[in-house]
Coordinates of C-alpha atoms in Angstrom, one line a residue:
M1 CA -25.1 4.9 -6.4
T2 CA -27.8 4.9 -10.1
D3 CA -26.3 5.2 -13.3
S4 CA -27.7 8.5 -14.0
D5 CA -24.7 9.4 -11.0
T6 CA -21.1 11.0 -12.2
A7 CA -17.7 8.9 -11.3
S8 CA -16.2 9.7 -8.3
T9 CA -12.7 9.1 -7.0
T10 CA -10.3 8.7 -4.3
D11 CA -7.3 9.7 -3.6
G12 CA -5.0 5.9 -3.1
P13 CA -2.2 6.4 -0.6
N14 CA 1.3 8.7 -0.9
G15 CA -0.9 10.2 -3.8
Q16 CA -0.6 8.1 -6.8
G17 CA -3.9 8.4 -7.7
P18 CA -7.1 6.5 -8.0
A19 CA -7.7 3.7 -5.6
E20 CA -10.9 3.1 -6.1
R21 CA -13.7 4.9 -8.6
T22 CA -17.3 4.1 -8.6
F23 CA -18.6 3.5 -12.3
T24 CA -21.6 4.9 -14.3
K25 CA -23.4 2.9 -16.9
Q26 CA -22.4 4.7 -19.1
E27 CA -18.3 4.9 -18.4
R28 CA -18.2 1.1 -18.4
E29 CA -19.6 0.1 -21.7
S30 CA -17.4 3.7 -23.3
L31 CA -14.3 1.1 -21.0
Q32 CA -15.6 -1.7 -22.7
Q33 CA -15.5 0.0 -26.3
A34 CA -12.9 0.8 -26.1
Y35 CA -10.8 -2.8 -25.4
E36 CA -12.4 -4.2 -28.1
Q37 CA -12.3 -2.2 -30.6
G38 CA -8.2 -0.1 -30.1
F39 CA -6.8 2.3 -29.2
R40 CA -4.5 2.7 -32.5
R41 CA -4.2 6.6 -32.2
L42 CA -3.1 6.3 -28.7
R43 CA -6.3 8.6 -27.4
F44 CA -9.4 7.5 -25.0
P45 CA -13.1 8.5 -24.8
E46 CA -14.0 11.0 -22.5
P47 CA -13.7 10.3 -19.6
W48 CA -11.1 8.2 -19.2
E49 CA -8.7 9.3 -21.7
A50 CA -8.8 12.8 -18.9
I51 CA -8.0 10.2 -16.1
F52 CA -5.8 8.3 -17.8
R53 CA -3.6 11.3 -18.4
A54 CA -3.7 12.5 -15.1
E55 CA -2.5 9.2 -13.5
Y56 CA 0.1 8.4 -15.8
A57 CA 1.5 12.6 -15.6
E58 CA 1.2 11.6 -11.4
Q59 CA 2.9 8.4 -11.7
S60 CA 6.2 10.1 -13.6
V61 CA 6.5 12.0 -11.4
F62 CA 9.4 10.2 -9.8
Q63 CA 11.6 8.1 -12.7
A64 CA 11.8 11.9 -14.2
R65 CA 12.7 13.2 -11.5
V66 CA 15.3 10.4 -11.9
A67 CA 15.1 10.9 -15.0
A68 CA 16.6 14.1 -14.8
L69 CA 19.1 13.1 -12.5
I70 CA 21.2 10.8 -14.4
G71 CA 20.3 13.4 -17.5
I72 CA 22.3 16.1 -15.1
A73 CA 24.7 13.7 -14.2
L74 CA 25.3 12.9 -18.0
Y75 CA 25.6 16.6 -19.0
M76 CA 27.7 17.6 -16.7
L77 CA 30.3 14.4 -18.2
F78 CA 30.5 15.7 -22.3
G79 CA 31.2 19.3 -20.2
F80 CA 34.7 16.8 -19.3
R81 CA 34.3 15.8 -23.1
D82 CA 34.7 19.1 -24.8
L83 CA 37.8 19.8 -22.2
F84 CA 39.9 17.0 -23.9
L85 CA 38.6 18.1 -28.0
A86 CA 39.3 21.9 -27.7
P87 CA 40.6 22.7 -25.1
E88 CA 41.5 25.9 -25.7
I89 CA 37.7 27.2 -26.8
I90 CA 36.1 25.5 -23.3
T91 CA 35.3 28.9 -21.8
A92 CA 33.1 29.7 -24.1
V93 CA 31.9 25.4 -24.2
W94 CA 31.6 25.7 -20.6
I95 CA 29.0 28.7 -20.8
I96 CA 27.2 27.4 -22.8
R97 CA 26.9 24.5 -21.2
Y98 CA 26.7 25.1 -17.0
G99 CA 25.8 28.9 -17.3
L100 CA 23.0 27.8 -20.0
V101 CA 21.4 25.3 -20.3
M102 CA 22.3 23.0 -16.8
P103 CA 21.0 26.4 -14.1
L104 CA 17.4 25.4 -16.8
L105 CA 17.8 21.4 -16.1
V106 CA 18.1 22.0 -12.8
L107 CA 15.2 24.4 -12.6
V108 CA 12.5 22.1 -13.9
L109 CA 13.7 19.3 -11.9
V110 CA 12.8 21.7 -8.7
L111 CA 9.9 22.6 -11.0
T112 CA 8.8 18.6 -10.5
F113 CA 8.4 19.0 -6.4
I114 CA 6.4 22.2 -6.7
K115 CA 2.4 20.2 -6.5
P116 CA 0.4 22.4 -8.9
L117 CA 3.2 21.9 -11.7
R118 CA 3.0 17.9 -11.7
R119 CA 0.6 17.5 -13.4
Y120 CA 3.2 19.3 -16.5
V121 CA 6.0 17.1 -15.2
L122 CA 5.8 15.1 -19.5
W123 CA 5.6 18.5 -20.9
L124 CA 8.6 19.7 -18.0
A125 CA 10.5 16.7 -19.0
M126 CA 10.2 18.0 -22.9
L127 CA 11.7 21.6 -21.9
A128 CA 14.4 20.0 -20.7
I129 CA 14.9 18.1 -23.7
L130 CA 15.2 20.8 -26.1
A131 CA 16.9 22.7 -24.0
V132 CA 19.6 19.8 -23.9
G133 CA 20.0 19.8 -27.2
G134 CA 19.9 23.8 -28.1
G135 CA 23.1 23.2 -26.1
V136 CA 24.0 20.3 -28.0
F137 CA 23.5 22.8 -31.2
A138 CA 24.5 25.9 -29.5
V139 CA 28.5 23.9 -28.7
S140 CA 29.0 22.8 -32.4
S141 CA 28.2 26.2 -32.8
V142 CA 31.6 27.4 -32.0
M143 CA 33.6 24.0 -32.5
S144 CA 35.5 24.2 -35.7
R145 CA 34.8 20.7 -37.8
P146 CA 35.1 17.8 -37.7
L147 CA 35.3 18.2 -33.7
N148 CA 31.5 20.0 -34.9
Y149 CA 30.5 16.9 -35.7
M150 CA 31.5 15.0 -32.8
I151 CA 29.6 16.8 -30.9
D152 CA 26.5 16.5 -32.8
T153 CA 26.5 13.0 -32.3
G154 CA 24.6 13.4 -28.5
L155 CA 21.4 14.4 -30.7
I156 CA 21.6 10.4 -30.9
P157 CA 21.3 10.0 -26.7
I158 CA 19.2 12.6 -26.5
I159 CA 16.6 11.2 -28.5
I160 CA 16.2 8.0 -26.8
F161 CA 16.2 9.1 -24.3
A162 CA 12.9 11.9 -25.7
C163 CA 11.0 8.5 -26.9
T164 CA 11.6 5.7 -23.7
V165 CA 13.5 7.0 -20.5
S166 CA 12.0 10.2 -20.4
R167 CA 7.9 8.8 -20.7
M168 CA 6.5 11.1 -23.2
R169 CA 3.7 10.3 -24.4
F170 CA 4.0 9.2 -28.7
Y171 CA 2.6 12.8 -30.0
Q172 CA 5.0 14.8 -26.9
S173 CA 7.7 12.5 -27.7
L174 CA 7.1 13.9 -31.9
A175 CA 6.9 16.5 -31.0
C176 CA 9.7 16.9 -29.0
T177 CA 12.8 15.1 -31.5
L178 CA 10.4 16.5 -34.3
L179 CA 11.3 19.8 -33.2
L180 CA 14.8 18.5 -32.3
F181 CA 15.4 17.7 -36.1
F182 CA 14.6 20.8 -37.6
M183 CA 16.4 22.7 -34.8
Y184 CA 19.9 20.8 -35.7
Q185 CA 19.1 21.8 -40.1
G186 CA 17.9 25.2 -38.6
F187 CA 21.7 25.4 -36.2
A188 CA 23.6 23.6 -39.5
Y189 CA 22.3 25.9 -41.2
Y190 CA 23.2 29.1 -39.9
N191 CA 26.6 27.6 -39.7
G192 CA 27.4 27.8 -43.4
A193 CA 25.8 24.2 -44.5
D194 CA 23.6 25.9 -47.3
A195 CA 22.0 22.8 -49.0
P196 CA 20.9 20.8 -44.7
F197 CA 19.7 17.7 -44.5
F198 CA 19.1 16.0 -48.1
M199 CA 19.7 18.2 -50.8
G200 CA 24.5 19.8 -51.5
S201 CA 27.4 18.6 -51.6
E202 CA 30.9 18.5 -50.6
P203 CA 32.0 19.8 -47.9
Y204 CA 28.8 18.8 -46.0
Q205 CA 28.2 15.3 -46.8
I206 CA 28.7 14.6 -43.6
H207 CA 25.9 16.6 -42.2
Q208 CA 23.4 15.2 -44.8
A209 CA 24.8 11.6 -43.8
F210 CA 24.4 12.0 -40.3
S211 CA 20.9 13.9 -40.6
F212 CA 19.7 10.7 -42.7
L213 CA 20.7 8.9 -39.4
V214 CA 19.7 10.9 -37.3
F215 CA 15.7 11.1 -38.3
V216 CA 16.1 6.9 -38.4
V217 CA 17.2 6.8 -35.1
I218 CA 13.8 9.2 -34.4
L219 CA 11.4 6.5 -36.7
I220 CA 12.7 3.1 -35.0
G221 CA 12.3 6.2 -31.5
L222 CA 9.1 6.9 -32.1
F223 CA 8.2 3.2 -32.7
A224 CA 9.6 2.1 -29.3
C225 CA 6.8 5.2 -27.9
Y226 CA 4.5 4.0 -29.7
L227 CA 5.3 0.9 -28.4
L228 CA 5.2 1.4 -24.4
E229 CA 2.8 3.9 -24.4
Y230 CA 0.0 1.6 -26.5
R231 CA 1.2 -0.8 -23.2
V232 CA 0.7 1.4 -20.8
R233 CA -2.6 2.2 -22.6
E234 CA -3.8 -1.4 -22.4
S235 CA -2.8 -2.5 -19.0
F236 CA -4.9 0.7 -18.0
L237 CA -7.9 -0.1 -19.7
Q238 CA -7.8 -3.7 -18.0
N239 CA -7.1 -2.0 -14.0
M240 CA -9.9 -0.2 -14.5
M241 CA -12.1 -3.3 -15.9
L242 CA -10.5 -4.6 -12.5
Q243 CA -12.0 -1.7 -10.7
E244 CA -15.2 -2.5 -12.8
E245 CA -15.6 -6.8 -11.6
G246 CA -14.9 -5.8 -8.4
Q247 CA -16.5 -2.4 -7.6
R248 CA -19.3 -5.0 -9.3
L249 CA -18.2 -7.7 -7.0
R250 CA -18.7 -5.8 -3.5
G251 CA -21.9 -4.5 -4.8
L252 CA -23.3 -7.7 -5.2
T253 CA -21.1 -9.0 -2.1
A254 CA -23.0 -6.2 0.9
V255 CA -26.6 -7.5 -1.1
L256 CA -25.9 -11.0 -0.3
Q257 CA -24.7 -10.3 3.2
Q258 CA -27.6 -7.5 3.2
L259 CA -29.9 -10.9 2.0
S260 CA -28.6 -13.3 4.0
S261 CA -28.4 -10.8 7.8
T262 CA -32.3 -8.8 7.2
D263 CA -35.9 -10.7 6.5
G264 CA -37.0 -9.7 3.2
L265 CA -40.5 -8.4 4.4
T266 CA -39.9 -5.9 7.5
G267 CA -35.9 -5.3 6.7
L268 CA -35.6 -5.5 9.9
F269 CA -32.5 -8.0 11.1
N270 CA -33.3 -11.8 11.0
R271 CA -33.0 -13.6 14.0
R272 CA -29.8 -15.5 13.0
H273 CA -27.5 -11.8 13.1
F274 CA -29.5 -10.8 15.6
M275 CA -27.5 -13.9 18.2
Q276 CA -23.8 -12.3 16.4
A277 CA -24.7 -8.8 17.9
F278 CA -26.3 -10.9 21.1
D279 CA -23.6 -12.1 21.5
A280 CA -20.9 -9.0 21.0
E281 CA -23.1 -6.8 22.8
W282 CA -23.4 -9.3 26.1
R283 CA -19.8 -9.4 25.5
R284 CA -18.8 -6.4 25.7
C285 CA -20.8 -5.0 28.6
Q286 CA -19.7 -8.1 30.7
R287 CA -16.3 -6.9 29.9
E288 CA -17.7 -3.3 30.8
N289 CA -19.9 -4.6 33.9
R290 CA -22.8 -2.6 32.1
P291 CA -26.8 -4.1 32.2
L292 CA -28.2 -5.1 29.8
G293 CA -32.1 -5.2 28.6
L294 CA -33.8 -6.9 26.2
I295 CA -37.0 -7.0 24.7
L296 CA -39.6 -9.6 23.4
L297 CA -43.1 -9.2 22.2
D298 CA -46.0 -11.2 19.6
I299 CA -48.5 -9.5 18.5
D300 CA -51.6 -10.3 19.4
Y301 CA -54.3 -11.6 18.1
F302 CA -52.2 -12.3 15.0
K303 CA -54.3 -15.4 13.6
P304 CA -57.2 -14.6 14.0
F305 CA -55.8 -11.4 11.9
N306 CA -54.9 -13.3 8.9
D307 CA -57.8 -15.5 8.9
N308 CA -60.0 -12.6 8.4
Y309 CA -58.4 -10.3 6.3
G310 CA -55.6 -12.3 4.4
H311 CA -52.2 -12.8 4.8
Q312 CA -51.6 -9.7 2.1
P313 CA -52.5 -7.5 5.3
G314 CA -50.7 -9.3 7.6
D315 CA -48.3 -9.3 6.3
E316 CA -48.8 -5.3 5.5
V317 CA -49.4 -6.0 9.4
L318 CA -46.0 -7.1 10.4
K319 CA -43.8 -4.0 8.2
K320 CA -45.5 -1.1 10.0
V321 CA -44.6 -2.5 12.9
G322 CA -41.5 -3.1 11.9
A323 CA -41.0 0.1 10.7
A324 CA -42.0 0.8 13.9
L325 CA -39.5 -0.9 16.5
R326 CA -36.6 0.6 14.1
G327 CA -38.0 3.6 15.3
V328 CA -37.4 2.5 19.3
A329 CA -33.7 0.9 18.8
K330 CA -32.7 3.0 17.4
R331 CA -29.0 4.2 19.0
G332 CA -25.7 2.9 18.9
G333 CA -25.6 -1.0 19.6
E334 CA -29.8 -1.6 19.6
M335 CA -31.2 -3.6 17.6
A336 CA -35.1 -5.4 17.2
A337 CA -35.5 -8.4 14.5
R338 CA -38.0 -10.4 13.5
Y339 CA -37.7 -13.6 15.5
G340 CA -40.4 -15.7 12.9
G341 CA -43.6 -14.8 12.4
E342 CA -44.9 -12.5 14.2
E343 CA -42.8 -12.4 17.2
F344 CA -40.0 -9.9 17.5
I345 CA -37.2 -9.1 19.6
L346 CA -35.1 -6.0 20.5
L347 CA -32.4 -5.6 22.1
F348 CA -31.2 -2.7 24.5
P349 CA -27.0 -2.3 25.5
E350 CA -27.4 -0.3 29.2
Q351 CA -30.8 -1.1 30.1
D352 CA -31.0 -1.5 33.1
L353 CA -34.8 -2.5 35.0
E354 CA -36.3 0.8 35.4
G355 CA -35.0 1.5 31.8
I356 CA -36.0 -1.2 30.5
R357 CA -39.4 -1.2 31.5
K358 CA -40.1 2.6 30.3
V359 CA -39.3 1.1 26.3
A360 CA -40.9 -2.3 27.4
E361 CA -44.2 0.7 27.8
K362 CA -42.3 2.8 24.5
V363 CA -42.5 -0.2 22.4
N364 CA -46.5 -0.9 24.2
Q365 CA -47.9 2.6 22.5
V366 CA -46.6 3.0 19.2
I367 CA -47.6 0.1 18.2
R368 CA -51.1 1.6 19.4
D369 CA -50.3 4.4 17.8
L370 CA -49.4 3.2 14.7
Q371 CA -53.8 2.8 14.7
I372 CA -54.1 -0.4 12.4
P373 CA -57.8 -1.7 13.1
H374 CA -58.1 -5.2 14.5
E375 CA -62.0 -5.5 14.7
F376 CA -61.3 -9.9 15.9
S377 CA -59.4 -8.8 19.0
Q378 CA -60.3 -9.5 22.1
V379 CA -58.1 -6.2 23.5
E380 CA -58.7 -3.7 21.1
S381 CA -60.4 -2.1 18.5
V382 CA -56.3 -1.9 16.6
V383 CA -53.5 -4.1 16.8
T384 CA -51.6 -3.9 20.2
C385 CA -48.4 -6.6 21.2
S386 CA -47.5 -8.1 24.6
V387 CA -43.5 -7.9 25.5
G388 CA -41.6 -9.9 27.5
A389 CA -38.4 -7.7 29.0
V390 CA -35.5 -8.8 31.3
S391 CA -32.2 -7.2 32.3
L392 CA -29.2 -8.0 33.9
Y393 CA -25.5 -7.8 34.4
P394 CA -23.8 -10.9 31.6
S395 CA -21.6 -12.9 33.4
N396 CA -20.7 -16.6 32.8
D397 CA -24.2 -17.9 35.1
Y398 CA -25.8 -16.9 32.0
T399 CA -26.0 -18.2 28.5
L400 CA -28.0 -16.3 25.7
E401 CA -30.4 -19.0 25.2
Q402 CA -31.3 -18.7 28.6
I403 CA -31.7 -15.2 28.4
I404 CA -34.1 -15.7 25.8
E405 CA -36.1 -18.1 27.6
K406 CA -36.6 -15.7 30.3
A407 CA -38.1 -12.9 27.7
D408 CA -40.0 -15.6 25.8
E409 CA -41.7 -16.8 29.5
N410 CA -42.4 -12.9 30.1
L411 CA -44.0 -12.4 27.6
Y412 CA -46.4 -15.3 28.6
A413 CA -47.2 -13.7 31.6
A414 CA -48.0 -11.1 29.7
K415 CA -50.4 -12.6 28.0
E416 CA -51.8 -14.6 30.3
G417 CA -51.9 -11.1 31.9
G418 CA -54.7 -9.4 28.7
R419 CA -51.7 -8.8 26.3
N420 CA -51.7 -5.7 25.9
G421 CA -48.9 -5.0 28.4
F422 CA -45.8 -5.9 29.0
V423 CA -44.0 -8.1 31.8
A424 CA -40.3 -7.1 33.3
V425 CA -37.4 -8.5 35.1
E426 CA -34.1 -8.4 36.4
L427 CA -32.5 -11.0 36.4

């Protein structure tokens, strides 16, 4: 992929976010810059912010469901506490808890199982927390003093839950806890606290003190939330950098593998790789009792060409011949390789003697069709080749070296027969 291409991703197993990502040059630079400069404002440059939010939301789905189940269970337990605190108004309290708030919590839990809504799971968590907070305030408003202050204490675990367990990001937790705080002040004012929060006197000193306590808990909770998100973001960047480094290493490995298996001049496979492929095809054809064809060819009078035209034109001839042979050996399992100097070797699985004869004839033809001038050839005025070919059903009676040696003998026979032709036999 070039640096001008856009980033691409593929989903990992079980939908757990991208497993592989291709990085552009600009993305690599912005990634390194974000890591070096830090992210005190808890925001990355694009596209990393969008990627982080999407992955974070996806990874939060399971925890959000668990947190919802725990929250529902705890919320039900608070209902039993109400039974002991105010049995005379328990009907009204339970209508609020189980008739209004509980169905909303269950609805939020169900929505997390709808795939298109997973990206909004953190906002659903925020909605659920605000609903629970509203339920606490509503229950408190129907309680008489001082029981209502005991109900108000439920606001503290809600704030802690919002800042930690819910996995909401810092700014979401900030908005949620401040909304809870001002909702609390609004309910207090509605219930008769004419001077809520820091102002006022008896009988609102308890409310003022509790408001201050809630405010401190919010500050502590938000500080913890900030640190948690910072660490999560730091881990995200480190993971992205590891992926980028892995991609770069895979690219280098692929280049090294290609260099180790191909001929630098012609682009064909080299002799070493050919022998490995030959061995694999030999074994396969032996298992399946199928024929195997091999061709060894040599460019006719290549030394006079080099001596008279020069090495640069000679290299161009090798490149053109290699490209032509690549067009001949193009089906699955077929292979063309540079064997050494001006010699090339080709592998043709499932070719019997008749088939390998046709291929050898085609090889002679495609080299002639290149129409590369060669006035120093004693065969034609263009570059030609001589071909030695064999076909056999692989067995333990032969080794790979013996097969190649037999093809070389046929190549020599083709040269002795006047060149620009082929000799093919069946073993």
